[in-house]
């Protein structure tokens, strides 16, 4: 199953739509403008919250928590490294590998492919293609990819200041 994330270039808050391969809206992602730390709500097509992502404030390294329903399913930590970003997931037995700067990476569980992520270049705004192998992994995979994108955007913003 393929999902496409297209983010707007100029936006005061994070608000964008995730579409399926047929161009239909599957999810809406909304950020909170005034909050301590980054917070994203992933809403399904009927407006119900499918996932919630929040940044831990006052953490040395970027640390995010992903909740689905009332349950926290993952903690995502950007590991300390000089040359290329690395991420560690707690709560999910997934391993993330690839080129994050080029937005071309994959997530696996014991060798089983969960999702591949590929950035489409030469588009207005950021556009990502997620190819999710199993529909049962759709929400957690989408939430993990959105979290990594948050960390990368924050690092890019800090580097430009």
PDB file of C-alpha atoms in Angstrom:
ATOM      1  CA  UNK A   1       0.000   0.000   0.000  1.00  0.00           C
ATOM      2  CA  UNK A   2       1.367   3.395  -0.956  1.00  0.00           C
ATOM      3  CA  UNK A   3       0.811   6.643   0.896  1.00  0.00           C
ATOM      4  CA  UNK A   4       1.953  10.082  -0.203  1.00  0.00           C
ATOM      5  CA  UNK A   5       2.799  12.929   2.157  1.00  0.00           C
ATOM      6  CA  UNK A   6       2.913  16.387   0.624  1.00  0.00           C
ATOM      7  CA  UNK A   7       3.810  19.238   2.942  1.00  0.00           C
ATOM      8  CA  UNK A   8       3.244  22.900   2.177  1.00  0.00           C
ATOM      9  CA  UNK A   9       6.320  25.098   1.959  1.00  0.00           C
ATOM     10  CA  UNK A  10       4.933  28.172   3.745  1.00  0.00           C
ATOM     11  CA  UNK A  11       2.791  27.309   6.735  1.00  0.00           C
ATOM     12  CA  UNK A  12       2.551  28.754  10.247  1.00  0.00           C
ATOM     13  CA  UNK A  13       1.510  25.385  11.609  1.00  0.00           C
ATOM     14  CA  UNK A  14       2.094  21.898  10.346  1.00  0.00           C
ATOM     15  CA  UNK A  15      -1.046  20.908   8.485  1.00  0.00           C
ATOM     16  CA  UNK A  16      -0.975  18.609   5.527  1.00  0.00           C
ATOM     17  CA  UNK A  17      -2.766  15.671   3.972  1.00  0.00           C
ATOM     18  CA  UNK A  18      -1.645  12.090   3.452  1.00  0.00           C
ATOM     19  CA  UNK A  19      -3.123  10.538   0.323  1.00  0.00           C
ATOM     20  CA  UNK A  20      -3.309   6.996  -0.995  1.00  0.00           C
ATOM     21  CA  UNK A  21      -2.148   5.784  -4.412  1.00  0.00           C
ATOM     22  CA  UNK A  22      -5.464   6.836  -5.984  1.00  0.00           C
ATOM     23  CA  UNK A  23      -5.132  10.405  -4.705  1.00  0.00           C
ATOM     24  CA  UNK A  24      -7.811  10.056  -2.010  1.00  0.00           C
ATOM     25  CA  UNK A  25      -7.276  11.722   1.353  1.00  0.00           C
ATOM     26  CA  UNK A  26      -6.421   9.082   3.995  1.00  0.00           C
ATOM     27  CA  UNK A  27      -5.120  11.200   6.866  1.00  0.00           C
ATOM     28  CA  UNK A  28      -4.743  14.809   7.919  1.00  0.00           C
ATOM     29  CA  UNK A  29      -1.773  15.786  10.048  1.00  0.00           C
ATOM     30  CA  UNK A  30      -2.174  18.825  12.276  1.00  0.00           C
ATOM     31  CA  UNK A  31       0.474  20.404  14.462  1.00  0.00           C
ATOM     32  CA  UNK A  32      -0.120  22.514  17.536  1.00  0.00           C
ATOM     33  CA  UNK A  33       1.045  26.115  17.068  1.00  0.00           C
ATOM     34  CA  UNK A  34       1.511  27.093  20.714  1.00  0.00           C
ATOM     35  CA  UNK A  35       2.848  24.132  22.671  1.00  0.00           C
ATOM     36  CA  UNK A  36       5.945  23.100  24.563  1.00  0.00           C
ATOM     37  CA  UNK A  37       7.681  20.790  22.143  1.00  0.00           C
ATOM     38  CA  UNK A  38       6.429  19.588  18.816  1.00  0.00           C
ATOM     39  CA  UNK A  39       3.023  17.875  18.796  1.00  0.00           C
ATOM     40  CA  UNK A  40       1.306  16.281  15.807  1.00  0.00           C
ATOM     41  CA  UNK A  41      -2.181  14.812  15.599  1.00  0.00           C
ATOM     42  CA  UNK A  42      -2.759  12.273  12.819  1.00  0.00           C
ATOM     43  CA  UNK A  43      -6.487  12.217  11.989  1.00  0.00           C
ATOM     44  CA  UNK A  44      -8.184   9.601   9.823  1.00  0.00           C
ATOM     45  CA  UNK A  45     -10.623  10.518   7.023  1.00  0.00           C
ATOM     46  CA  UNK A  46     -13.532  10.720   9.492  1.00  0.00           C
ATOM     47  CA  UNK A  47     -11.629  13.126  11.761  1.00  0.00           C
ATOM     48  CA  UNK A  48     -10.802  10.639  14.548  1.00  0.00           C
ATOM     49  CA  UNK A  49      -7.299  10.684  15.969  1.00  0.00           C
ATOM     50  CA  UNK A  50      -5.354   7.722  14.570  1.00  0.00           C
ATOM     51  CA  UNK A  51      -2.024   8.631  16.212  1.00  0.00           C
ATOM     52  CA  UNK A  52      -0.473  11.330  18.382  1.00  0.00           C
ATOM     53  CA  UNK A  53       3.199  12.311  18.304  1.00  0.00           C
ATOM     54  CA  UNK A  54       4.806  14.470  20.974  1.00  0.00           C
ATOM     55  CA  UNK A  55       8.330  15.657  21.569  1.00  0.00           C
ATOM     56  CA  UNK A  56       9.899  15.286  24.990  1.00  0.00           C
ATOM     57  CA  UNK A  57      10.860  18.743  26.158  1.00  0.00           C
ATOM     58  CA  UNK A  58      14.231  19.250  27.850  1.00  0.00           C
ATOM     59  CA  UNK A  59      15.961  16.268  26.336  1.00  0.00           C
ATOM     60  CA  UNK A  60      19.611  16.379  25.248  1.00  0.00           C
ATOM     61  CA  UNK A  61      18.906  14.401  22.081  1.00  0.00           C
ATOM     62  CA  UNK A  62      15.616  14.632  20.167  1.00  0.00           C
ATOM     63  CA  UNK A  63      13.138  12.199  21.733  1.00  0.00           C
ATOM     64  CA  UNK A  64       9.552  11.639  20.598  1.00  0.00           C
ATOM     65  CA  UNK A  65       6.691   9.471  21.808  1.00  0.00           C
ATOM     66  CA  UNK A  66       4.087   7.910  19.505  1.00  0.00           C
ATOM     67  CA  UNK A  67       0.646   6.975  20.816  1.00  0.00           C
ATOM     68  CA  UNK A  68      -2.116   5.070  19.052  1.00  0.00           C
ATOM     69  CA  UNK A  69      -5.388   5.247  20.919  1.00  0.00           C
ATOM     70  CA  UNK A  70      -4.666   5.364  24.625  1.00  0.00           C
ATOM     71  CA  UNK A  71      -1.467   3.366  24.301  1.00  0.00           C
ATOM     72  CA  UNK A  72       2.075   4.644  23.810  1.00  0.00           C
ATOM     73  CA  UNK A  73       3.539   2.309  21.185  1.00  0.00           C
ATOM     74  CA  UNK A  74       6.989   3.768  20.546  1.00  0.00           C
ATOM     75  CA  UNK A  75       9.702   6.091  21.704  1.00  0.00           C
ATOM     76  CA  UNK A  76      11.970   7.386  18.954  1.00  0.00           C
ATOM     77  CA  UNK A  77      15.379   8.782  19.818  1.00  0.00           C
ATOM     78  CA  UNK A  78      17.884  10.358  17.486  1.00  0.00           C
ATOM     79  CA  UNK A  79      21.224   8.860  18.456  1.00  0.00           C
ATOM     80  CA  UNK A  80      24.391  10.872  18.804  1.00  0.00           C
ATOM     81  CA  UNK A  81      26.498  10.691  15.632  1.00  0.00           C
ATOM     82  CA  UNK A  82      28.785  13.019  13.728  1.00  0.00           C
ATOM     83  CA  UNK A  83      28.302  12.045  10.120  1.00  0.00           C
ATOM     84  CA  UNK A  84      24.843  10.682   9.529  1.00  0.00           C
ATOM     85  CA  UNK A  85      21.701  10.624  11.634  1.00  0.00           C
ATOM     86  CA  UNK A  86      20.685   7.372  13.293  1.00  0.00           C
ATOM     87  CA  UNK A  87      17.468   6.573  15.106  1.00  0.00           C
ATOM     88  CA  UNK A  88      16.584   4.086  17.796  1.00  0.00           C
ATOM     89  CA  UNK A  89      13.053   2.815  18.377  1.00  0.00           C
ATOM     90  CA  UNK A  90      11.886   1.557  21.732  1.00  0.00           C
ATOM     91  CA  UNK A  91       8.574  -0.280  21.985  1.00  0.00           C
ATOM     92  CA  UNK A  92       8.621  -1.537  18.394  1.00  0.00           C
ATOM     93  CA  UNK A  93      11.078  -4.231  17.247  1.00  0.00           C
ATOM     94  CA  UNK A  94      11.874  -2.225  14.114  1.00  0.00           C
ATOM     95  CA  UNK A  95      15.247  -1.180  12.692  1.00  0.00           C
ATOM     96  CA  UNK A  96      15.580   1.980  10.607  1.00  0.00           C
ATOM     97  CA  UNK A  97      18.311   2.171   7.964  1.00  0.00           C
ATOM     98  CA  UNK A  98      19.171   4.256   4.930  1.00  0.00           C
ATOM     99  CA  UNK A  99      19.964   7.808   3.972  1.00  0.00           C
ATOM    100  CA  UNK A 100      17.892  10.214   6.043  1.00  0.00           C
ATOM    101  CA  UNK A 101      19.410  13.333   4.432  1.00  0.00           C
ATOM    102  CA  UNK A 102      18.221  12.072   1.055  1.00  0.00           C
ATOM    103  CA  UNK A 103      14.940  10.816   2.565  1.00  0.00           C
ATOM    104  CA  UNK A 104      15.529   7.374   1.150  1.00  0.00           C
ATOM    105  CA  UNK A 105      15.364   4.745   3.875  1.00  0.00           C
ATOM    106  CA  UNK A 106      13.508   1.678   5.072  1.00  0.00           C
ATOM    107  CA  UNK A 107      12.209   0.125   8.253  1.00  0.00           C
ATOM    108  CA  UNK A 108      12.477  -3.618   8.891  1.00  0.00           C
ATOM    109  CA  UNK A 109      11.546  -6.100  11.595  1.00  0.00           C
ATOM    110  CA  UNK A 110      13.780  -9.190  11.738  1.00  0.00           C
ATOM    111  CA  UNK A 111      14.485  -8.828   8.018  1.00  0.00           C
ATOM    112  CA  UNK A 112      10.798  -8.356   7.122  1.00  0.00           C
ATOM    113  CA  UNK A 113      10.211  -5.102   5.253  1.00  0.00           C
ATOM    114  CA  UNK A 114       7.757  -2.796   7.034  1.00  0.00           C
ATOM    115  CA  UNK A 115       8.000   0.349   4.883  1.00  0.00           C
ATOM    116  CA  UNK A 116      10.263   2.045   2.354  1.00  0.00           C
ATOM    117  CA  UNK A 117      10.399   5.826   2.255  1.00  0.00           C
ATOM    118  CA  UNK A 118      11.433   7.797  -0.781  1.00  0.00           C
ATOM    119  CA  UNK A 119      11.446  11.554  -1.287  1.00  0.00           C
ATOM    120  CA  UNK A 120      10.235  12.882  -4.611  1.00  0.00           C
ATOM    121  CA  UNK A 121      12.572  15.629  -5.783  1.00  0.00           C
ATOM    122  CA  UNK A 122      11.683  18.663  -7.907  1.00  0.00           C
ATOM    123  CA  UNK A 123       8.310  19.197  -6.230  1.00  0.00           C
ATOM    124  CA  UNK A 124       6.869  22.305  -4.590  1.00  0.00           C
ATOM    125  CA  UNK A 125       7.203  21.431  -0.909  1.00  0.00           C
ATOM    126  CA  UNK A 126       8.304  18.129   0.477  1.00  0.00           C
ATOM    127  CA  UNK A 127       6.661  15.042  -1.011  1.00  0.00           C
ATOM    128  CA  UNK A 128       7.326  11.546   0.302  1.00  0.00           C
ATOM    129  CA  UNK A 129       6.221   8.157  -0.918  1.00  0.00           C
ATOM    130  CA  UNK A 130       5.697   5.460   1.704  1.00  0.00           C
ATOM    131  CA  UNK A 131       5.354   1.902   0.468  1.00  0.00           C
ATOM    132  CA  UNK A 132       3.928  -0.097   3.379  1.00  0.00           C
ATOM    133  CA  UNK A 133       4.151  -3.867   2.995  1.00  0.00           C
ATOM    134  CA  UNK A 134       1.372  -4.834   5.441  1.00  0.00           C
ATOM    135  CA  UNK A 135      -1.762  -2.746   6.084  1.00  0.00           C
ATOM    136  CA  UNK A 136      -1.595  -3.628   9.800  1.00  0.00           C
ATOM    137  CA  UNK A 137       1.589  -1.532  10.050  1.00  0.00           C
ATOM    138  CA  UNK A 138       0.083   1.523   8.339  1.00  0.00           C
ATOM    139  CA  UNK A 139      -0.534   3.777  11.367  1.00  0.00           C
ATOM    140  CA  UNK A 140       2.695   2.992  13.285  1.00  0.00           C
ATOM    141  CA  UNK A 141       4.799   3.260  10.108  1.00  0.00           C
ATOM    142  CA  UNK A 142       3.232   6.588   9.162  1.00  0.00           C
ATOM    143  CA  UNK A 143       3.770   7.927  12.700  1.00  0.00           C
ATOM    144  CA  UNK A 144       7.435   6.860  12.760  1.00  0.00           C
ATOM    145  CA  UNK A 145       8.098   8.465   9.361  1.00  0.00           C
ATOM    146  CA  UNK A 146       6.388  11.696  10.460  1.00  0.00           C
ATOM    147  CA  UNK A 147       8.515  11.726  13.611  1.00  0.00           C
ATOM    148  CA  UNK A 148      11.760  11.313  11.685  1.00  0.00           C
ATOM    149  CA  UNK A 149      10.653  14.138   9.386  1.00  0.00           C
ATOM    150  CA  UNK A 150      10.063  16.362  12.461  1.00  0.00           C
ATOM    151  CA  UNK A 151      13.567  15.672  13.758  1.00  0.00           C
ATOM    152  CA  UNK A 152      15.143  16.303  10.348  1.00  0.00           C
ATOM    153  CA  UNK A 153      13.212  19.571   9.885  1.00  0.00           C
ATOM    154  CA  UNK A 154      14.243  20.778  13.354  1.00  0.00           C
ATOM    155  CA  UNK A 155      17.893  19.948  12.641  1.00  0.00           C
ATOM    156  CA  UNK A 156      17.755  21.784   9.301  1.00  0.00           C
ATOM    157  CA  UNK A 157      16.155  24.831  10.947  1.00  0.00           C
ATOM    158  CA  UNK A 158      18.791  24.861  13.723  1.00  0.00           C
ATOM    159  CA  UNK A 159      21.606  24.596  11.164  1.00  0.00           C
ATOM    160  CA  UNK A 160      20.273  27.546   9.160  1.00  0.00           C
ATOM    161  CA  UNK A 161      20.107  29.832  12.223  1.00  0.00           C
TER     162      UNK A 161
END
